[in-house]
mmCIF file of C-alpha atoms and ligand atoms in Angstrom:
data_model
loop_
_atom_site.group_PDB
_atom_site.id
_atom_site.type_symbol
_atom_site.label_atom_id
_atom_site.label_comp_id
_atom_site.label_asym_id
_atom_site.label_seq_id
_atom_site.Cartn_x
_atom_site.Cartn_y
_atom_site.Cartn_z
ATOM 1 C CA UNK A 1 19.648 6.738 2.874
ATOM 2 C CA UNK A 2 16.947 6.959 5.429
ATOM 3 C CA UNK A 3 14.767 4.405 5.790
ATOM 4 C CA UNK A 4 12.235 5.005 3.461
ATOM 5 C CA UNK A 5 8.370 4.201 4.774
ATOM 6 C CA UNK A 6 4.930 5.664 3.293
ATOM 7 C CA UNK A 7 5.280 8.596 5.705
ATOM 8 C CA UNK A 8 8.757 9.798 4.321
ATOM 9 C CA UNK A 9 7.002 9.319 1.335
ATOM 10 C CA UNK A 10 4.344 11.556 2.038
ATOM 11 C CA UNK A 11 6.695 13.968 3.362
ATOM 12 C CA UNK A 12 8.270 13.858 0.190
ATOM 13 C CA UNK A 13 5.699 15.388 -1.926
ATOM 14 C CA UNK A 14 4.945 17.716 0.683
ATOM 15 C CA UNK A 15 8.477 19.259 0.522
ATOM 16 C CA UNK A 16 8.018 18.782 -3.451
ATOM 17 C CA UNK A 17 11.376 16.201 -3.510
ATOM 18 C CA UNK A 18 10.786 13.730 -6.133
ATOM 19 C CA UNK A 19 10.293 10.075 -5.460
ATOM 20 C CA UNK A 20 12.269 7.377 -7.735
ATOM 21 C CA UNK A 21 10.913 3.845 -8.453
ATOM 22 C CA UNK A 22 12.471 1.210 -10.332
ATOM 23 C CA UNK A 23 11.280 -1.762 -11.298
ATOM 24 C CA UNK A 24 13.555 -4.857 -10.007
ATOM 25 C CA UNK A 25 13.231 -8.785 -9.925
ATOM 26 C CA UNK A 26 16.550 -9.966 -8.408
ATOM 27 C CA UNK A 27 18.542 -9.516 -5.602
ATOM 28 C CA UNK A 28 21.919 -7.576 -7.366
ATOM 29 C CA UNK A 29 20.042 -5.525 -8.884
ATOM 30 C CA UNK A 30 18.100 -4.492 -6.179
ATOM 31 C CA UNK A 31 21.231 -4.105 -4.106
ATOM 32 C CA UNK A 32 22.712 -1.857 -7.126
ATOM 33 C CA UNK A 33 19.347 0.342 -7.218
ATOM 34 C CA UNK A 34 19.188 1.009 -3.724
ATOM 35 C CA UNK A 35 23.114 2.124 -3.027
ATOM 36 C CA UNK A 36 22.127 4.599 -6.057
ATOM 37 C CA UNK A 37 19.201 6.296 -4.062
ATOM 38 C CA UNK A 38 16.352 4.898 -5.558
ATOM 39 C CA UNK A 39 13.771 4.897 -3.022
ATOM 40 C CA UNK A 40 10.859 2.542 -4.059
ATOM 41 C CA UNK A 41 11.417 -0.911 -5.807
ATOM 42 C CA UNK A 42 8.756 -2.723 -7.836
ATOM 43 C CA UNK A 43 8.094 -6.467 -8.705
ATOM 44 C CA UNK A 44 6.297 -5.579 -11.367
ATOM 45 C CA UNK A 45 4.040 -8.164 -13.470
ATOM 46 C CA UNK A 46 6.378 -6.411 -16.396
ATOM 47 C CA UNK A 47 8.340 -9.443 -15.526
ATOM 48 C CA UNK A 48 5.849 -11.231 -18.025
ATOM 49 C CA UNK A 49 7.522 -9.595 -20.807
ATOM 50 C CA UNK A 50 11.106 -8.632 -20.066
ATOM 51 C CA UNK A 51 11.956 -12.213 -18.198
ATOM 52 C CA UNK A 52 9.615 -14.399 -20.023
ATOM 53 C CA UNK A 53 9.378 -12.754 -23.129
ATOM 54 C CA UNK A 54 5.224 -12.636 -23.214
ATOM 55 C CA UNK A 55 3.044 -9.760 -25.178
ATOM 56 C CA UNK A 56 1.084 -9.109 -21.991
ATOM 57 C CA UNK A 57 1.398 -9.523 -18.166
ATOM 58 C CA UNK A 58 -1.762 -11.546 -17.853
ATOM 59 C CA UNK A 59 0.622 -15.291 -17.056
ATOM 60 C CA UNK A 60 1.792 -13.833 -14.391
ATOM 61 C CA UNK A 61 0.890 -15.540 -11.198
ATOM 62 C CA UNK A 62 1.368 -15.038 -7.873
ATOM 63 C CA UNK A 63 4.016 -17.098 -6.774
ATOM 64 C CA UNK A 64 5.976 -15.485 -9.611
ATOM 65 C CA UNK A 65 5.682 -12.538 -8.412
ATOM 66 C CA UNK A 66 6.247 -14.015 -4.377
ATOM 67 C CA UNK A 67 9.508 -15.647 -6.177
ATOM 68 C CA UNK A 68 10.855 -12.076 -7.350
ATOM 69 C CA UNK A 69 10.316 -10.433 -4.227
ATOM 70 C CA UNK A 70 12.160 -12.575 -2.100
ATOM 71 C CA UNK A 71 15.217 -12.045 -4.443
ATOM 72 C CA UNK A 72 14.655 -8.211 -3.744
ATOM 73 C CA UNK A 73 14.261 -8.476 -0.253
ATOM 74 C CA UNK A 74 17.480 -10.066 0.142
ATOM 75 C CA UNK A 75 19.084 -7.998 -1.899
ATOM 76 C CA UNK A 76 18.151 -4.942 -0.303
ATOM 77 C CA UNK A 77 16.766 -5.218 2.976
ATOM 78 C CA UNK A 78 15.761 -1.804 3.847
ATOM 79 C CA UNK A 79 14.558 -0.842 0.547
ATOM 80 C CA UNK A 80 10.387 0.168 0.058
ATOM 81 C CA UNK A 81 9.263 -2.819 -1.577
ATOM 82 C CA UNK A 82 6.009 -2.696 -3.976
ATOM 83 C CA UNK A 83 4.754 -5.927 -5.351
ATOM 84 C CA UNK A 84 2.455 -6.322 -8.056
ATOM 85 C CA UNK A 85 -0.630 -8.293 -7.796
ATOM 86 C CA UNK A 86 -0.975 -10.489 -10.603
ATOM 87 C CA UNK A 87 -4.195 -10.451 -13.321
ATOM 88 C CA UNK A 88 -7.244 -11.945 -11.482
ATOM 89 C CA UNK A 89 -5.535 -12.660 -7.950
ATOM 90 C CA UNK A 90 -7.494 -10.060 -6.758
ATOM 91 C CA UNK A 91 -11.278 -10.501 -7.936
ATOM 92 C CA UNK A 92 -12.591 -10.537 -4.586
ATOM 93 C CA UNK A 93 -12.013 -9.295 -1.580
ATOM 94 C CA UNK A 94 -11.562 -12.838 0.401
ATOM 95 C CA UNK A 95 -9.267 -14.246 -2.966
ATOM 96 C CA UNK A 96 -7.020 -10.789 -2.027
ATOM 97 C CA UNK A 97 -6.858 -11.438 1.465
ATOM 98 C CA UNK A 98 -5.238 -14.906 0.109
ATOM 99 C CA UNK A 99 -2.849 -13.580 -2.577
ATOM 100 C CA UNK A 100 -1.760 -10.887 -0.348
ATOM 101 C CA UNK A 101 -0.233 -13.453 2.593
ATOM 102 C CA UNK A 102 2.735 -14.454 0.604
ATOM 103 C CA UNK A 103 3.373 -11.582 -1.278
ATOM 104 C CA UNK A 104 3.810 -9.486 2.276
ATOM 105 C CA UNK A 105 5.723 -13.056 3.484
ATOM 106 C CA UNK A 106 8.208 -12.452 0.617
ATOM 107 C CA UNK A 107 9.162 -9.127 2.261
ATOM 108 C CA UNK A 108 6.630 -6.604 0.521
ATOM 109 C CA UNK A 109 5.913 -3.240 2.234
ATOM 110 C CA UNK A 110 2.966 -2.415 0.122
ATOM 111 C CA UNK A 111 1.176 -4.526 -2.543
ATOM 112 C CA UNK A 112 -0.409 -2.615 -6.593
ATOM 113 C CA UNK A 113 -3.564 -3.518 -7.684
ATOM 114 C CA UNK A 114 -4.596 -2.338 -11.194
ATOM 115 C CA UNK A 115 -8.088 -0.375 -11.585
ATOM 116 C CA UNK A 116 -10.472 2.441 -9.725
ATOM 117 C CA UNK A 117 -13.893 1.915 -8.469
ATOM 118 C CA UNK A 118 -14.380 -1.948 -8.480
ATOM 119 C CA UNK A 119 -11.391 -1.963 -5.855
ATOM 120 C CA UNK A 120 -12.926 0.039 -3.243
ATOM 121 C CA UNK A 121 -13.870 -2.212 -0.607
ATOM 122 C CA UNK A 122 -10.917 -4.454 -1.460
ATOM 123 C CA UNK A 123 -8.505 -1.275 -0.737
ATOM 124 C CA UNK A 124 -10.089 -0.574 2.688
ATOM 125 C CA UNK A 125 -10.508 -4.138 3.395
ATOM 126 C CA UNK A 126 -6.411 -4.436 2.919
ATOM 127 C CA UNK A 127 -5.714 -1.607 4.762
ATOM 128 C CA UNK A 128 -7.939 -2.208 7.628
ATOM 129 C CA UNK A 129 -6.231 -5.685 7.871
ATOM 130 C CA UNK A 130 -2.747 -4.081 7.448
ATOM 131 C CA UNK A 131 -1.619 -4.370 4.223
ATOM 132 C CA UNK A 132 -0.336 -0.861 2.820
ATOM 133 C CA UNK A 133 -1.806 -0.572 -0.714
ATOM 134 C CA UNK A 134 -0.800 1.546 -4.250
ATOM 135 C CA UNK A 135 -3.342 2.666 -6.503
ATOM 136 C CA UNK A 136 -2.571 2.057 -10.532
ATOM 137 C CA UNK A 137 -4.925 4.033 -12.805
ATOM 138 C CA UNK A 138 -4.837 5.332 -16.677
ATOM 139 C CA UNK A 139 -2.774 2.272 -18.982
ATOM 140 C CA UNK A 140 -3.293 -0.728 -16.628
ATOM 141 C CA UNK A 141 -2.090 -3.165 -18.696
ATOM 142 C CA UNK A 142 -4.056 -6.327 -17.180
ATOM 143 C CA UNK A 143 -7.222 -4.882 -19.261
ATOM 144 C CA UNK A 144 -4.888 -5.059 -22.537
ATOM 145 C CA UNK A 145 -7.671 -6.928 -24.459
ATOM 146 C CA UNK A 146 -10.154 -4.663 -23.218
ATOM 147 C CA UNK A 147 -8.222 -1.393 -24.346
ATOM 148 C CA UNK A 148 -7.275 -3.307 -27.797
ATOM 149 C CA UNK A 149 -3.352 -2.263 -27.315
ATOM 150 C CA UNK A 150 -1.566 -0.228 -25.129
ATOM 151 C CA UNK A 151 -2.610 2.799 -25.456
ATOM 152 C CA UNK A 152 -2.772 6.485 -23.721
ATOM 153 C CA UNK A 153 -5.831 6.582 -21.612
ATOM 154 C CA UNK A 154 -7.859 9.683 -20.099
ATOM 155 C CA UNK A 155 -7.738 11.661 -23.492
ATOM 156 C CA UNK A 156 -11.321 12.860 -23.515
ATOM 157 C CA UNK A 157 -13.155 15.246 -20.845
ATOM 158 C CA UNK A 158 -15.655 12.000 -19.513
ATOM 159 C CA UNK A 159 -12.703 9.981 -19.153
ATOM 160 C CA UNK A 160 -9.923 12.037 -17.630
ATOM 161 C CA UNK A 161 -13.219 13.342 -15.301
ATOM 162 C CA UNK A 162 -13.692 9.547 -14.115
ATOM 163 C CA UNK A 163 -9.822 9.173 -13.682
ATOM 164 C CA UNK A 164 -9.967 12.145 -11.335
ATOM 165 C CA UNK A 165 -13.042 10.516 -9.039
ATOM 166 C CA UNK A 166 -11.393 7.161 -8.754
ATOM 167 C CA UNK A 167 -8.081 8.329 -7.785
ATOM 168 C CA UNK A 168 -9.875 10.573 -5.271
ATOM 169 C CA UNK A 169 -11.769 7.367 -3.906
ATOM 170 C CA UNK A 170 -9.137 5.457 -3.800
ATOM 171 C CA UNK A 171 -7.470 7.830 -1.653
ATOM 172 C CA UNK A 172 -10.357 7.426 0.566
ATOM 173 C CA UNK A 173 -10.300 4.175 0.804
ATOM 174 C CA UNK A 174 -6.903 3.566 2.417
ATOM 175 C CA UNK A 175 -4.593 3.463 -0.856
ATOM 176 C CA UNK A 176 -1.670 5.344 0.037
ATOM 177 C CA UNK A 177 0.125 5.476 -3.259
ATOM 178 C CA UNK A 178 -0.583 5.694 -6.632
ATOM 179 C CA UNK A 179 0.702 4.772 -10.116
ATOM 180 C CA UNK A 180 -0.508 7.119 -12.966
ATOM 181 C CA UNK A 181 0.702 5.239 -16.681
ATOM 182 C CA UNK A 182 0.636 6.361 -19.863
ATOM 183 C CA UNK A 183 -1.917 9.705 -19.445
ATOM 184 C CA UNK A 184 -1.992 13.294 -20.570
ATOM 185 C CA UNK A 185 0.476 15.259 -18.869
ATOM 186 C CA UNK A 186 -2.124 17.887 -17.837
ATOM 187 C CA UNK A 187 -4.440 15.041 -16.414
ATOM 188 C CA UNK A 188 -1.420 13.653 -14.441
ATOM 189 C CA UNK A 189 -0.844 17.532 -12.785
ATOM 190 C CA UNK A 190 -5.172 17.583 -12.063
ATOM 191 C CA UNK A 191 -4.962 13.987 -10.067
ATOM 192 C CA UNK A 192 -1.197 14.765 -8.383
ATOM 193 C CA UNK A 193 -2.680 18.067 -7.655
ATOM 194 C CA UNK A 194 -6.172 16.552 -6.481
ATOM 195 C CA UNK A 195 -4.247 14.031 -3.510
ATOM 196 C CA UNK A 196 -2.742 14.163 -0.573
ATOM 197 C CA UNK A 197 -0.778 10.994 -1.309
ATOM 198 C CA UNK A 198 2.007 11.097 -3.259
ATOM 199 C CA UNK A 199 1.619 9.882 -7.494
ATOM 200 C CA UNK A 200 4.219 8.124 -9.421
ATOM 201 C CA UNK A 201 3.401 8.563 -12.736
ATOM 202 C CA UNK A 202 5.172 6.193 -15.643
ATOM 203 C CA UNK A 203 4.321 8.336 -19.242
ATOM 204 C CA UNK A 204 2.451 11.140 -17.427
ATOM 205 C CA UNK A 205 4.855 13.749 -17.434
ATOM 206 C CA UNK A 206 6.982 15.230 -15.047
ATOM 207 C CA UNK A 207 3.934 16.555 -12.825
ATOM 208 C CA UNK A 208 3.587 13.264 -10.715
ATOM 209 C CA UNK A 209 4.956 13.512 -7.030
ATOM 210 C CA UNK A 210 7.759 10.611 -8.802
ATOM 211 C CA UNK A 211 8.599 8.326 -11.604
ATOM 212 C CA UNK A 212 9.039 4.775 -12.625
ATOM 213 C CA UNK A 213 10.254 3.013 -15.269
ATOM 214 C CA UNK A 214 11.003 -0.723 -16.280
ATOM 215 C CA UNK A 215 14.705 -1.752 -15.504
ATOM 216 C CA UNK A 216 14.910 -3.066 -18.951
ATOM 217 C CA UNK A 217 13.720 -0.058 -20.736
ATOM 218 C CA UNK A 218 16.429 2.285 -18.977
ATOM 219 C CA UNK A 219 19.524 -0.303 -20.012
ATOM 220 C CA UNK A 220 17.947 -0.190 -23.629
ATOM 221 C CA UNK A 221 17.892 -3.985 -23.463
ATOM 222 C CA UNK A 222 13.634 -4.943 -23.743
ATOM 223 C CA UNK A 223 13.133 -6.991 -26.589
ATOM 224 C CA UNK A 224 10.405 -5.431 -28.911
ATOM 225 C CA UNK A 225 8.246 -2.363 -28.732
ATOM 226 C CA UNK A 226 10.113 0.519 -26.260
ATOM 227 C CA UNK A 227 7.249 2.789 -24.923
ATOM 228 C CA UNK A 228 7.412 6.617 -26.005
ATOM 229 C CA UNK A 229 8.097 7.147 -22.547
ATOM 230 C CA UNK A 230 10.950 5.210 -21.640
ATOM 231 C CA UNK A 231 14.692 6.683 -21.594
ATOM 232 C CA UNK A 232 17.778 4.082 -22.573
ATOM 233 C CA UNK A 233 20.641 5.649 -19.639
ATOM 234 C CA UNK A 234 23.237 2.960 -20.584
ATOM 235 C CA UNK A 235 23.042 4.599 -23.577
ATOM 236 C CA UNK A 236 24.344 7.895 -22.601
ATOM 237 C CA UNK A 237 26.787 7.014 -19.644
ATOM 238 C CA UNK A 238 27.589 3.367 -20.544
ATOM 239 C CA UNK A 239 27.717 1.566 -17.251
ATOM 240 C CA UNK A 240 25.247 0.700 -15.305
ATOM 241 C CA UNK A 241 25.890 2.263 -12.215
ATOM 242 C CA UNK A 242 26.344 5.641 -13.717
ATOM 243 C CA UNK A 243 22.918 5.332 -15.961
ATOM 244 C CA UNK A 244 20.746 4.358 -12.143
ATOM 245 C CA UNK A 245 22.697 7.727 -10.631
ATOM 246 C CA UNK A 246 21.588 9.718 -13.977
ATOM 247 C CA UNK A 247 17.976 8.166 -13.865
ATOM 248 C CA UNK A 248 17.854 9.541 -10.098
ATOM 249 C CA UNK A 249 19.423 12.753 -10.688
ATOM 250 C CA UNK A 250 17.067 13.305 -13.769
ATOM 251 C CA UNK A 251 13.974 12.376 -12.182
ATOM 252 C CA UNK A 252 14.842 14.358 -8.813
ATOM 253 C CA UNK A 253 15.742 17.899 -11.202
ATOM 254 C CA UNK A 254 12.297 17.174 -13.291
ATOM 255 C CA UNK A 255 14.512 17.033 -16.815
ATOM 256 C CA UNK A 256 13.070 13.219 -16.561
ATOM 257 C CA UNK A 257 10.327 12.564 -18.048
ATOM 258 C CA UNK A 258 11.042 15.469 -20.990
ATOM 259 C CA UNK A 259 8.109 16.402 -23.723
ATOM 260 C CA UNK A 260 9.200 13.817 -25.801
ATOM 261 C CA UNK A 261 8.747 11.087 -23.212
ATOM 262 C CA UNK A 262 4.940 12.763 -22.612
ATOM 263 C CA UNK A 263 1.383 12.757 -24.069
HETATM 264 N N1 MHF B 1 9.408 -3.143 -21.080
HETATM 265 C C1 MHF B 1 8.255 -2.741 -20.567
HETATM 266 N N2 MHF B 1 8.099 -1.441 -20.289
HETATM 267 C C2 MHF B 1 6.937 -0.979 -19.756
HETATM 268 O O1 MHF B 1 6.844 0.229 -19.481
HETATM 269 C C3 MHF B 1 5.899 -1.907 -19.501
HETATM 270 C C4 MHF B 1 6.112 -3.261 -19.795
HETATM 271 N N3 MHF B 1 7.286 -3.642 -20.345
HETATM 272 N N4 MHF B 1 5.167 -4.197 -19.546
HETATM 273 C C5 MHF B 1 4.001 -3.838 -18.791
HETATM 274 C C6 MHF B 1 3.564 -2.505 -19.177
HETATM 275 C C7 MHF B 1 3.130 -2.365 -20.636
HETATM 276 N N5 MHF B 1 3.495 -1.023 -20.896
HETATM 277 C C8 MHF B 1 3.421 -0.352 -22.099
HETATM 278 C C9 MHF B 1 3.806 -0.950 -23.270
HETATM 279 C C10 MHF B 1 3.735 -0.261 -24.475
HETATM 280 C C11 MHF B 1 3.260 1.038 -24.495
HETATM 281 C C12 MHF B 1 3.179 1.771 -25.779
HETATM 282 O O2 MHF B 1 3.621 1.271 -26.787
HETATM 283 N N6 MHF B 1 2.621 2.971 -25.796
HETATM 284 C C13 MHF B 1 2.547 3.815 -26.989
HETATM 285 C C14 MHF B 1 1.375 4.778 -26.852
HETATM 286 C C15 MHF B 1 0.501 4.726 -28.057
HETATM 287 C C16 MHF B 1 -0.547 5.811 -28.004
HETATM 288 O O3 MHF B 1 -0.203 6.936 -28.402
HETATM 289 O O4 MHF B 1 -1.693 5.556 -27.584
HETATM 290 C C17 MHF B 1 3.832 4.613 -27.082
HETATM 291 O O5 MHF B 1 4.092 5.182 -28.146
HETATM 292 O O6 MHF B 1 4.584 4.660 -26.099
HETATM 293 C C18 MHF B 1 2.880 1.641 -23.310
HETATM 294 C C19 MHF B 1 2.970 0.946 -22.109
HETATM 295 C C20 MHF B 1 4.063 -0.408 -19.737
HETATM 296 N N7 MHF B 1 4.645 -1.518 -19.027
HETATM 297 C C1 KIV B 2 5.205 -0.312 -15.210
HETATM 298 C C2 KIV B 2 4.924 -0.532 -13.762
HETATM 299 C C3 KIV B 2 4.129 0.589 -13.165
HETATM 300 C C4 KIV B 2 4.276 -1.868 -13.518
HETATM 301 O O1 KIV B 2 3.158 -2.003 -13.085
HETATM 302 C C5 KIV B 2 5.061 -3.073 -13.829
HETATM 303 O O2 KIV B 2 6.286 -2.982 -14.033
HETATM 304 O O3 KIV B 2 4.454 -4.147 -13.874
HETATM 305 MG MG1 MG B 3 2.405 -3.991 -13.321
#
């Protein structure tokens, strides 16, 4: 595989090929993703729940999430690494320029950052200084409490209208990625539609420029509540190889995410 970088990316949904992201935390599995084609790992704060069991993301710090991308780096060294920015390591933009350094010292290529217009100047500020950033809009599961659950967001006309305007602005503002989770399909198509720059989208149909999912949830081996939107692949090919190749091949031929993995 070529080595992937935000311009192959880009090129990507140009030519309408189908970008695969995986969540991954350690250094075999990251190695096993990678020699299956799947271009983008993420060190997801998910690792709250599926390694430490939590409800939420929000104990997630930033050396946890420094920790896990080592691991990935040296596990696949030319893969495009994404890392998560833990809950309230970004609340300004001179705290980011702090939390950032060891993230992109782990071996991150781009760092996430959860929200829309609050971000702004912290989006240009990163990119002006270097750091490649990634959007995440719709279920950003840091503001849990505030959404009382997680739940599908952008469902009525004054909120899927302000989805569309921050995505656009974050675009703008240097982000040159973006995760779309847990959204109506037809919203998803409006904002991947809307931007230049390529949209991953995580239960937001198969619209979205790519897809991710949650290691656990496609080896069927979370512990508690499976989202709607996830698909168990060790389920249906039974080793774990095989269910990363049928991920890829599903989510490059669009039968991944199906209707009944979409709002
Ligand atoms: N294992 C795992 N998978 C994930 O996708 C994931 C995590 N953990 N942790 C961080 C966030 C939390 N996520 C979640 C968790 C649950 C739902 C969920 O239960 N959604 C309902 C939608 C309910 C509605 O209709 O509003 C669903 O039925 O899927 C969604 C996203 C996504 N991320
Ligand atoms: C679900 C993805 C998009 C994520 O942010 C995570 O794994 O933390
Ligand atoms: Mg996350």
């Amino acid at each position: 595989m070529a080595k992937i970088t935000t311009a192959v990316l880009q090129k990507m949904k140009l030519q309408g090929e189908k970008i695969t992201m995986l969540t991954a935390y350690d250094a075999s599995f990251a190695k096993l993703f990678a020699e299956q084609g799947v271009e983008t790992l993420l060190i997801g704060d998910s690792l709250g729940m599926v390694l430490h069991g939590k409800n939420d993301t929000l104990a997630v710090t930033t050396n946890d999430i420094a920790y896990h991308t080592r691991a990935v780096r040296a596990g696949a060294p030319d893969a495009f690494v994404i890392a998560d920015m833990p809950f309230m390591s970004y609340t300004s933009v001179e705290q980011t320029m702090q939390s950032v350094v060891p993230l992109m010292q782990a071996g991150a290529n781009m760092v996430k950052l959860e929200g829309g217009e609050f971000l702004l100047a912290t989006v240009k500020a990163l990119t002006e200084r270097g750091v490649p950033v990634c959007g995440h809009l719709g279920l950003t599961p840091q503001s849990v409490n505030i959404f009382g659950g997680y739940k599908v967001q952008g469902k009525t006309d004054a909120a899927a209208a302000a989805m569309i305007a921050q995505a656009k602005a974050l675009q703008d503002a240097g982000a040159q990625l973006l995760v779309l989770e847990c959204i109506p399909t037809a919203l998803a198509k409006q904002i991947t539609d809307a931007l230049t720059i390529p949209v991953i989208g995580i239960g937001a149909g198969n619209v979205t420029d790519g897809q991710v999912l949650v290691m656990h949830d496609l080896l069927g081996i979370s512990s508690g509540y499976i989202p709607k939107f996830s698909k168990n692949y060790l389920a249906q090919t039974g080793e774990i190889r095989s269910a990363i190749s049928a991920y890829v091949s599903e989510v490059k031929n669009q039968t991944f995410p199906g209707n009944e993995h979409s709002f």
